[in-house]
mmCIF file of C-alpha atoms in Angstrom:
data_model
loop_
_atom_site.group_PDB
_atom_site.id
_atom_site.type_symbol
_atom_site.label_atom_id
_atom_site.label_comp_id
_atom_site.label_asym_id
_atom_site.label_seq_id
_atom_site.Cartn_x
_atom_site.Cartn_y
_atom_site.Cartn_z
ATOM 1 C CA UNK A 13 -285.197 141.546 74.743
ATOM 2 C CA UNK A 14 -285.850 141.314 78.472
ATOM 3 C CA UNK A 15 -287.136 138.433 80.547
ATOM 4 C CA UNK A 16 -290.909 137.908 80.448
ATOM 5 C CA UNK A 17 -290.626 136.952 84.127
ATOM 6 C CA UNK A 18 -290.161 140.616 85.063
ATOM 7 C CA UNK A 19 -293.266 142.333 86.474
ATOM 8 C CA UNK A 20 -291.880 145.876 86.607
ATOM 9 C CA UNK A 21 -289.503 148.018 84.525
ATOM 10 C CA UNK A 22 -287.966 151.225 85.924
ATOM 11 C CA UNK A 23 -284.816 152.077 83.972
ATOM 12 C CA UNK A 24 -281.797 153.475 85.777
ATOM 13 C CA UNK A 25 -279.668 156.268 84.309
ATOM 14 C CA UNK A 26 -276.668 154.381 85.690
ATOM 15 C CA UNK A 27 -275.896 152.333 82.586
ATOM 16 C CA UNK A 28 -274.002 152.244 79.302
ATOM 17 C CA UNK A 29 -276.033 151.754 76.150
ATOM 18 C CA UNK A 30 -275.475 149.467 74.412
ATOM 19 C CA UNK A 31 -273.162 146.937 76.097
ATOM 20 C CA UNK A 32 -269.977 146.219 74.126
ATOM 21 C CA UNK A 33 -269.902 142.439 74.522
ATOM 22 C CA UNK A 34 -272.388 139.684 73.856
ATOM 23 C CA UNK A 35 -274.148 138.259 76.905
ATOM 24 C CA UNK A 36 -272.321 135.114 77.989
ATOM 25 C CA UNK A 37 -272.248 135.348 81.800
ATOM 26 C CA UNK A 38 -274.422 135.901 84.870
ATOM 27 C CA UNK A 39 -273.394 137.695 88.071
ATOM 28 C CA UNK A 40 -275.554 137.214 91.169
ATOM 29 C CA UNK A 41 -275.463 139.838 93.938
ATOM 30 C CA UNK A 42 -277.125 140.281 97.346
ATOM 31 C CA UNK A 43 -278.933 143.528 98.181
ATOM 32 C CA UNK A 44 -278.295 143.337 101.970
ATOM 33 C CA UNK A 45 -281.900 144.009 102.884
ATOM 34 C CA UNK A 46 -285.287 142.308 102.483
ATOM 35 C CA UNK A 47 -286.521 144.732 99.841
ATOM 36 C CA UNK A 48 -289.510 144.475 97.499
ATOM 37 C CA UNK A 49 -289.264 145.206 93.775
ATOM 38 C CA UNK A 50 -290.655 148.718 94.266
ATOM 39 C CA UNK A 51 -287.874 149.562 96.711
ATOM 40 C CA UNK A 52 -285.283 147.889 94.488
ATOM 41 C CA UNK A 53 -286.368 149.959 91.499
ATOM 42 C CA UNK A 54 -286.366 153.159 93.535
ATOM 43 C CA UNK A 55 -282.927 152.429 94.962
ATOM 44 C CA UNK A 56 -281.135 151.531 91.742
ATOM 45 C CA UNK A 57 -282.899 154.061 89.486
ATOM 46 C CA UNK A 58 -281.496 156.998 91.477
ATOM 47 C CA UNK A 59 -278.674 158.692 89.583
ATOM 48 C CA UNK A 60 -276.987 159.505 92.891
ATOM 49 C CA UNK A 61 -276.802 155.771 93.658
ATOM 50 C CA UNK A 62 -274.104 155.423 91.011
ATOM 51 C CA UNK A 63 -274.961 151.748 90.617
ATOM 52 C CA UNK A 64 -277.573 149.583 88.961
ATOM 53 C CA UNK A 65 -278.370 146.031 87.889
ATOM 54 C CA UNK A 66 -280.158 144.344 85.026
ATOM 55 C CA UNK A 67 -282.675 142.598 87.290
ATOM 56 C CA UNK A 68 -283.730 142.705 90.916
ATOM 57 C CA UNK A 69 -285.575 139.994 92.826
ATOM 58 C CA UNK A 70 -287.719 141.138 95.756
ATOM 59 C CA UNK A 71 -288.229 139.227 98.997
ATOM 60 C CA UNK A 72 -291.550 137.840 97.685
ATOM 61 C CA UNK A 73 -289.936 136.460 94.525
ATOM 62 C CA UNK A 74 -291.168 139.128 92.120
ATOM 63 C CA UNK A 75 -288.664 140.283 89.499
ATOM 64 C CA UNK A 76 -288.036 143.812 88.198
ATOM 65 C CA UNK A 77 -285.981 145.215 85.315
ATOM 66 C CA UNK A 78 -283.647 148.100 86.152
ATOM 67 C CA UNK A 79 -281.349 148.024 83.100
ATOM 68 C CA UNK A 80 -282.406 146.406 79.823
ATOM 69 C CA UNK A 81 -280.428 143.333 78.848
ATOM 70 C CA UNK A 82 -279.039 145.079 75.767
ATOM 71 C CA UNK A 83 -277.352 147.628 78.044
ATOM 72 C CA UNK A 84 -274.529 147.347 80.565
ATOM 73 C CA UNK A 85 -275.417 147.854 84.217
ATOM 74 C CA UNK A 86 -273.030 149.329 86.805
ATOM 75 C CA UNK A 87 -273.028 146.487 89.268
ATOM 76 C CA UNK A 88 -269.817 144.493 89.686
ATOM 77 C CA UNK A 89 -267.047 147.131 89.948
ATOM 78 C CA UNK A 90 -265.797 145.754 86.619
ATOM 79 C CA UNK A 91 -266.830 147.288 83.272
ATOM 80 C CA UNK A 92 -265.446 144.206 81.540
ATOM 81 C CA UNK A 93 -267.621 141.839 83.570
ATOM 82 C CA UNK A 94 -270.725 144.025 83.457
ATOM 83 C CA UNK A 95 -270.497 144.366 79.672
ATOM 84 C CA UNK A 96 -270.778 140.613 79.233
ATOM 85 C CA UNK A 97 -272.896 139.613 82.240
ATOM 86 C CA UNK A 98 -276.531 139.890 83.194
ATOM 87 C CA UNK A 99 -276.419 141.177 86.776
ATOM 88 C CA UNK A 100 -279.050 140.184 89.331
ATOM 89 C CA UNK A 101 -279.574 141.796 92.747
ATOM 90 C CA UNK A 102 -281.337 139.492 95.241
ATOM 91 C CA UNK A 103 -283.177 140.631 98.365
ATOM 92 C CA UNK A 104 -281.368 139.123 101.340
ATOM 93 C CA UNK A 105 -280.987 139.387 105.078
ATOM 94 C CA UNK A 106 -279.126 142.499 106.193
ATOM 95 C CA UNK A 107 -276.745 140.445 108.331
ATOM 96 C CA UNK A 108 -274.213 137.655 107.806
ATOM 97 C CA UNK A 109 -274.384 135.331 105.894
ATOM 98 C CA UNK A 110 -276.900 137.463 103.913
ATOM 99 C CA UNK A 111 -279.316 134.595 103.283
ATOM 100 C CA UNK A 112 -282.029 134.692 100.631
ATOM 101 C CA UNK A 113 -285.401 133.071 101.269
ATOM 102 C CA UNK A 114 -287.121 130.280 99.342
ATOM 103 C CA UNK A 115 -289.153 132.730 97.206
ATOM 104 C CA UNK A 116 -286.018 134.503 96.009
ATOM 105 C CA UNK A 117 -284.214 131.208 95.415
ATOM 106 C CA UNK A 118 -287.005 129.838 93.223
ATOM 107 C CA UNK A 119 -287.236 133.028 91.141
ATOM 108 C CA UNK A 120 -283.440 133.201 90.830
ATOM 109 C CA UNK A 121 -283.292 129.696 89.332
ATOM 110 C CA UNK A 122 -286.139 130.459 86.914
ATOM 111 C CA UNK A 123 -284.632 133.798 85.886
ATOM 112 C CA UNK A 124 -281.150 132.379 85.306
ATOM 113 C CA UNK A 125 -282.595 129.559 83.194
ATOM 114 C CA UNK A 126 -284.616 132.065 81.150
ATOM 115 C CA UNK A 127 -281.550 134.280 80.609
ATOM 116 C CA UNK A 128 -279.523 131.285 79.469
ATOM 117 C CA UNK A 129 -282.190 130.069 77.023
ATOM 118 C CA UNK A 130 -282.674 133.450 75.356
ATOM 119 C CA UNK A 131 -278.967 134.242 75.112
ATOM 120 C CA UNK A 132 -277.698 130.887 73.884
ATOM 121 C CA UNK A 133 -275.956 129.885 77.111
ATOM 122 C CA UNK A 134 -276.124 126.107 76.957
ATOM 123 C CA UNK A 135 -274.621 125.373 80.345
ATOM 124 C CA UNK A 136 -274.117 127.522 83.448
ATOM 125 C CA UNK A 137 -270.625 126.868 84.799
ATOM 126 C CA UNK A 138 -269.324 127.751 88.276
ATOM 127 C CA UNK A 139 -265.728 127.420 89.415
ATOM 128 C CA UNK A 140 -264.404 127.732 92.961
ATOM 129 C CA UNK A 141 -261.143 129.096 91.509
ATOM 130 C CA UNK A 142 -261.048 132.899 91.342
ATOM 131 C CA UNK A 143 -258.670 133.068 88.365
ATOM 132 C CA UNK A 144 -260.854 130.672 86.383
ATOM 133 C CA UNK A 145 -263.926 132.812 87.067
ATOM 134 C CA UNK A 146 -262.311 136.148 86.276
ATOM 135 C CA UNK A 147 -260.792 134.870 83.020
ATOM 136 C CA UNK A 148 -263.813 132.774 82.043
ATOM 137 C CA UNK A 149 -261.664 129.666 81.660
ATOM 138 C CA UNK A 150 -263.055 126.167 81.126
ATOM 139 C CA UNK A 151 -266.403 127.609 80.117
ATOM 140 C CA UNK A 152 -266.922 129.382 83.440
ATOM 141 C CA UNK A 153 -269.703 131.961 83.052
ATOM 142 C CA UNK A 154 -270.966 132.484 86.609
ATOM 143 C CA UNK A 155 -269.054 135.341 88.265
ATOM 144 C CA UNK A 156 -269.131 137.214 91.594
ATOM 145 C CA UNK A 157 -268.673 140.819 92.697
ATOM 146 C CA UNK A 158 -266.094 139.968 95.376
ATOM 147 C CA UNK A 159 -263.618 138.997 92.655
ATOM 148 C CA UNK A 160 -263.441 142.565 91.366
ATOM 149 C CA UNK A 161 -263.517 144.581 94.595
ATOM 150 C CA UNK A 162 -262.944 144.010 98.300
ATOM 151 C CA UNK A 163 -266.576 143.199 99.086
ATOM 152 C CA UNK A 164 -268.417 140.243 100.603
ATOM 153 C CA UNK A 165 -271.055 140.306 97.836
ATOM 154 C CA UNK A 166 -272.925 138.055 97.070
ATOM 155 C CA UNK A 167 -272.630 137.052 100.729
ATOM 156 C CA UNK A 168 -271.499 133.664 101.948
ATOM 157 C CA UNK A 169 -275.009 132.163 101.806
ATOM 158 C CA UNK A 170 -275.238 132.608 98.022
ATOM 159 C CA UNK A 171 -271.511 132.154 97.389
ATOM 160 C CA UNK A 172 -271.425 128.747 99.077
ATOM 161 C CA UNK A 173 -274.433 127.646 97.005
ATOM 162 C CA UNK A 174 -273.413 128.838 93.529
ATOM 163 C CA UNK A 175 -272.552 125.280 92.535
ATOM 164 C CA UNK A 176 -276.075 124.207 93.523
ATOM 165 C CA UNK A 177 -277.563 127.170 91.660
ATOM 166 C CA UNK A 178 -275.702 126.166 88.489
ATOM 167 C CA UNK A 179 -276.841 122.557 88.946
ATOM 168 C CA UNK A 180 -280.521 123.500 89.278
ATOM 169 C CA UNK A 181 -280.373 125.923 86.342
ATOM 170 C CA UNK A 182 -278.720 123.310 84.118
ATOM 171 C CA UNK A 183 -281.353 120.778 85.100
ATOM 172 C CA UNK A 184 -284.002 123.177 83.800
ATOM 173 C CA UNK A 185 -282.011 123.858 80.625
ATOM 174 C CA UNK A 186 -281.692 120.147 79.900
ATOM 175 C CA UNK A 187 -285.353 119.478 80.547
ATOM 176 C CA UNK A 188 -284.405 116.535 82.752
ATOM 177 C CA UNK A 189 -286.975 115.748 85.444
ATOM 178 C CA UNK A 190 -285.907 116.241 89.025
ATOM 179 C CA UNK A 191 -284.714 113.047 90.677
ATOM 180 C CA UNK A 192 -286.668 111.362 93.459
ATOM 181 C CA UNK A 193 -286.592 113.156 96.779
ATOM 182 C CA UNK A 194 -283.905 111.888 99.135
ATOM 183 C CA UNK A 195 -284.204 112.295 102.873
ATOM 184 C CA UNK A 196 -281.466 114.345 104.481
ATOM 185 C CA UNK A 197 -280.309 115.602 107.841
ATOM 186 C CA UNK A 198 -280.605 119.256 108.729
ATOM 187 C CA UNK A 199 -279.518 121.234 111.768
ATOM 188 C CA UNK A 200 -281.761 123.874 113.332
ATOM 189 C CA UNK A 201 -280.232 127.342 112.974
ATOM 190 C CA UNK A 202 -282.490 129.540 115.122
ATOM 191 C CA UNK A 203 -281.347 131.139 118.383
ATOM 192 C CA UNK A 204 -284.866 131.047 119.855
ATOM 193 C CA UNK A 205 -285.640 127.568 118.560
ATOM 194 C CA UNK A 206 -287.687 126.408 115.566
ATOM 195 C CA UNK A 207 -291.434 125.753 115.736
ATOM 196 C CA UNK A 208 -292.714 122.425 114.449
ATOM 197 C CA UNK A 209 -296.266 122.776 113.061
ATOM 198 C CA UNK A 210 -299.108 120.461 112.088
ATOM 199 C CA UNK A 211 -299.107 121.904 108.545
ATOM 200 C CA UNK A 212 -296.839 124.430 106.776
ATOM 201 C CA UNK A 213 -297.105 128.163 107.566
ATOM 202 C CA UNK A 214 -300.301 128.401 109.629
ATOM 203 C CA UNK A 215 -300.486 125.057 111.431
ATOM 204 C CA UNK A 216 -300.675 124.763 115.181
ATOM 205 C CA UNK A 217 -297.330 124.589 116.951
ATOM 206 C CA UNK A 218 -296.623 121.054 118.169
ATOM 207 C CA UNK A 219 -293.256 121.743 119.795
ATOM 208 C CA UNK A 220 -290.154 123.894 119.463
ATOM 209 C CA UNK A 221 -286.821 122.342 118.538
ATOM 210 C CA UNK A 222 -283.810 123.981 120.271
ATOM 211 C CA UNK A 223 -281.066 125.606 118.199
ATOM 212 C CA UNK A 224 -278.628 122.964 116.961
ATOM 213 C CA UNK A 225 -281.145 120.079 116.941
ATOM 214 C CA UNK A 226 -280.499 117.633 114.093
ATOM 215 C CA UNK A 227 -283.651 116.613 112.206
ATOM 216 C CA UNK A 228 -284.282 114.224 109.331
ATOM 217 C CA UNK A 229 -286.303 115.863 106.550
ATOM 218 C CA UNK A 230 -288.315 113.221 104.684
ATOM 219 C CA UNK A 231 -290.306 115.434 102.301
ATOM 220 C CA UNK A 232 -290.582 119.058 101.240
ATOM 221 C CA UNK A 233 -293.341 121.444 100.244
ATOM 222 C CA UNK A 234 -291.896 124.743 99.036
ATOM 223 C CA UNK A 235 -289.822 126.183 101.855
ATOM 224 C CA UNK A 236 -291.181 123.704 104.427
ATOM 225 C CA UNK A 237 -289.937 120.249 105.350
ATOM 226 C CA UNK A 238 -291.532 117.337 107.200
ATOM 227 C CA UNK A 239 -289.366 116.022 110.035
ATOM 228 C CA UNK A 240 -291.420 113.036 111.176
ATOM 229 C CA UNK A 241 -293.199 114.966 113.929
ATOM 230 C CA UNK A 242 -294.495 117.875 111.891
ATOM 231 C CA UNK A 243 -293.448 120.652 109.505
ATOM 232 C CA UNK A 244 -290.541 123.082 109.966
ATOM 233 C CA UNK A 245 -289.498 126.114 107.931
ATOM 234 C CA UNK A 246 -286.420 125.202 105.868
ATOM 235 C CA UNK A 247 -285.150 128.784 106.001
ATOM 236 C CA UNK A 248 -283.928 127.849 109.502
ATOM 237 C CA UNK A 249 -282.493 124.444 108.610
ATOM 238 C CA UNK A 250 -278.904 123.944 107.461
ATOM 239 C CA UNK A 251 -278.660 120.821 105.304
ATOM 240 C CA UNK A 252 -275.713 118.821 106.594
ATOM 241 C CA UNK A 253 -275.679 115.342 105.042
ATOM 242 C CA UNK A 254 -277.496 112.424 103.502
ATOM 243 C CA UNK A 255 -279.707 110.682 106.038
ATOM 244 C CA UNK A 256 -277.814 107.459 105.272
ATOM 245 C CA UNK A 257 -274.361 108.932 105.890
ATOM 246 C CA UNK A 258 -273.862 109.309 109.667
ATOM 247 C CA UNK A 259 -270.124 109.912 109.281
ATOM 248 C CA UNK A 260 -270.706 112.892 107.007
ATOM 249 C CA UNK A 261 -273.429 114.056 109.371
ATOM 250 C CA UNK A 262 -271.092 114.092 112.363
ATOM 251 C CA UNK A 263 -268.359 115.843 110.390
ATOM 252 C CA UNK A 264 -270.797 118.505 109.227
ATOM 253 C CA UNK A 265 -272.064 119.075 112.743
ATOM 254 C CA UNK A 266 -268.478 119.530 113.915
ATOM 255 C CA UNK A 267 -267.871 122.024 111.107
ATOM 256 C CA UNK A 268 -271.036 123.853 112.123
ATOM 257 C CA UNK A 269 -269.891 124.050 115.742
ATOM 258 C CA UNK A 270 -266.472 125.280 114.678
ATOM 259 C CA UNK A 271 -268.071 127.972 112.542
ATOM 260 C CA UNK A 272 -270.267 129.073 115.440
ATOM 261 C CA UNK A 273 -267.207 129.224 117.703
ATOM 262 C CA UNK A 274 -265.363 131.367 115.158
ATOM 263 C CA UNK A 275 -268.401 133.596 114.641
ATOM 264 C CA UNK A 276 -268.789 134.086 118.402
ATOM 265 C CA UNK A 277 -265.154 135.155 118.566
ATOM 266 C CA UNK A 278 -265.617 137.920 115.986
ATOM 267 C CA UNK A 279 -269.072 138.911 117.244
ATOM 268 C CA UNK A 280 -268.905 138.425 121.034
ATOM 269 C CA UNK A 281 -271.834 138.951 123.389
ATOM 270 C CA UNK A 282 -271.496 141.557 126.142
ATOM 271 C CA UNK A 283 -273.460 140.777 129.304
ATOM 272 C CA UNK A 284 -272.358 143.792 131.358
ATOM 273 C CA UNK A 285 -271.723 147.451 130.579
ATOM 274 C CA UNK A 286 -268.084 146.926 131.547
ATOM 275 C CA UNK A 287 -267.669 144.366 128.768
ATOM 276 C CA UNK A 288 -268.857 146.812 126.085
ATOM 277 C CA UNK A 289 -265.921 148.418 124.226
ATOM 278 C CA UNK A 290 -265.015 151.800 125.660
ATOM 279 C CA UNK A 291 -265.823 153.691 122.482
ATOM 280 C CA UNK A 292 -269.505 152.605 122.751
ATOM 281 C CA UNK A 293 -269.923 152.253 126.509
ATOM 282 C CA UNK A 294 -271.320 155.721 127.276
ATOM 283 C CA UNK A 295 -273.876 155.494 124.464
ATOM 284 C CA UNK A 296 -275.027 152.016 125.515
ATOM 285 C CA UNK A 297 -275.227 153.117 129.166
ATOM 286 C CA UNK A 298 -277.441 156.049 128.127
ATOM 287 C CA UNK A 299 -279.740 153.738 126.142
ATOM 288 C CA UNK A 300 -279.987 151.409 129.155
ATOM 289 C CA UNK A 301 -280.711 154.291 131.539
ATOM 290 C CA UNK A 302 -283.527 155.510 129.275
ATOM 291 C CA UNK A 303 -285.037 152.035 129.103
ATOM 292 C CA UNK A 304 -284.462 151.689 125.368
ATOM 293 C CA UNK A 305 -282.255 148.671 125.998
ATOM 294 C CA UNK A 306 -283.571 146.362 128.701
ATOM 295 C CA UNK A 307 -281.162 143.469 128.418
ATOM 296 C CA UNK A 308 -281.829 139.759 128.001
ATOM 297 C CA UNK A 309 -283.018 139.062 131.538
ATOM 298 C CA UNK A 310 -281.376 137.926 134.782
ATOM 299 C CA UNK A 311 -279.455 141.193 134.890
ATOM 300 C CA UNK A 312 -277.595 140.441 131.676
ATOM 301 C CA UNK A 313 -277.132 143.005 128.924
ATOM 302 C CA UNK A 314 -277.060 140.311 126.226
ATOM 303 C CA UNK A 315 -275.871 142.551 123.362
ATOM 304 C CA UNK A 316 -273.582 141.276 120.638
ATOM 305 C CA UNK A 317 -270.864 143.409 119.106
ATOM 306 C CA UNK A 318 -273.017 143.960 116.007
ATOM 307 C CA UNK A 319 -276.051 144.805 118.214
ATOM 308 C CA UNK A 320 -274.034 147.524 119.945
ATOM 309 C CA UNK A 321 -272.796 148.917 116.663
ATOM 310 C CA UNK A 322 -276.329 149.109 115.237
ATOM 311 C CA UNK A 323 -277.756 150.677 118.425
ATOM 312 C CA UNK A 324 -275.050 153.339 118.680
ATOM 313 C CA UNK A 325 -275.268 154.142 114.966
ATOM 314 C CA UNK A 326 -279.063 154.578 115.212
ATOM 315 C CA UNK A 327 -278.661 156.770 118.297
ATOM 316 C CA UNK A 328 -276.082 159.026 116.673
ATOM 317 C CA UNK A 329 -278.092 159.361 113.473
ATOM 318 C CA UNK A 330 -281.117 160.322 115.582
ATOM 319 C CA UNK A 331 -279.078 162.964 117.384
ATOM 320 C CA UNK A 332 -278.005 164.490 114.066
ATOM 321 C CA UNK A 333 -281.566 164.802 112.702
#
C-alpha cells in the first residue's frame, strides 16, 4: 500500500520486487535540483538512470511514487538499507548546502508521518553516530546515503536538521498539539540582501536587510516570518538562538562567520583574469571577450571558483554539441 499523499505514480524498472525485509526505516535524500514531480518521475523511471526511490517530493511540495512501498528501490548504495527503508528524494538547491524550501519541508514531515503510521513505526529515531545509524542500534531508523558511499547526500541542510525532522514527525505521530510559538533570532543569509515586505509574498517592499543582519522573528505564516518591521522569507533566514538567550545568539553568529570564512577559503572569488586558475583562464577570458561574462562592476570579474567551473563546463558542452 502506498501513501495517499502521492499525486502521481510512474514506476521505475530500477527496483527489486518484492523487498526482502519489512519496512522499519526511512532514508531521506536530496535531488540536487529544484525539480517538479513530473521531472522526478521522468528522471528516476529511466532504466539507464540505474537508480530510483520510493517517493519524490517536487519543489512545490507535490509527492510522486516511483517505486511501490512493497518493493525495494535502488537509492542508497546499500541493498540492505534499501530493502528495509522507504527512500525519499527531495527537490533541493543545486548548490551547497542543498537546501529544501518550505513546501518540500512540510510535505516531507507529512509523508514521513504517514509512512510511520501505516508501517507500524511508533517513533522516528535519529542518531548523530554513524555506527548507530548503520546498525540500527537504540531504535535508530532514520538513515542517510552518505553512510554507505562517499557522497554528500542528503546535503548538509537536511543532514543538520534530521533531528528536527524526527521531532516534528514524532509530534504528529503522538497527536500532541504544537507548543506556543517562541520568538527567535535569525540571521539573514542572502548575498544581495533580504526584502522586508508589508505582507508575505506579494507585499510592497519596505526595506532590504543586508546579508548577516540579525532579526527577531516574532510570528510565522508558512515560510514567512514577521520581524517587527514587516515580513521576510524564512528560506533566507538561519535560525541562530532563542530571542532570550543573547549568549547563544553571539556564539551562533560567531559560528556562522567562521563557516563563511571556511566556505570562502574553499570557494574563493576571483576579481581579475590573473586570479582565475590557469586551467580555466583561457576559457573565462574568451567568455569575457565575447561579452558573455561582464563582471560584477568597477572592473571586477567577481566570479567564484564554482562560478568558473559552471561557466567553463557549459562552454565546453556547447562546443561539443
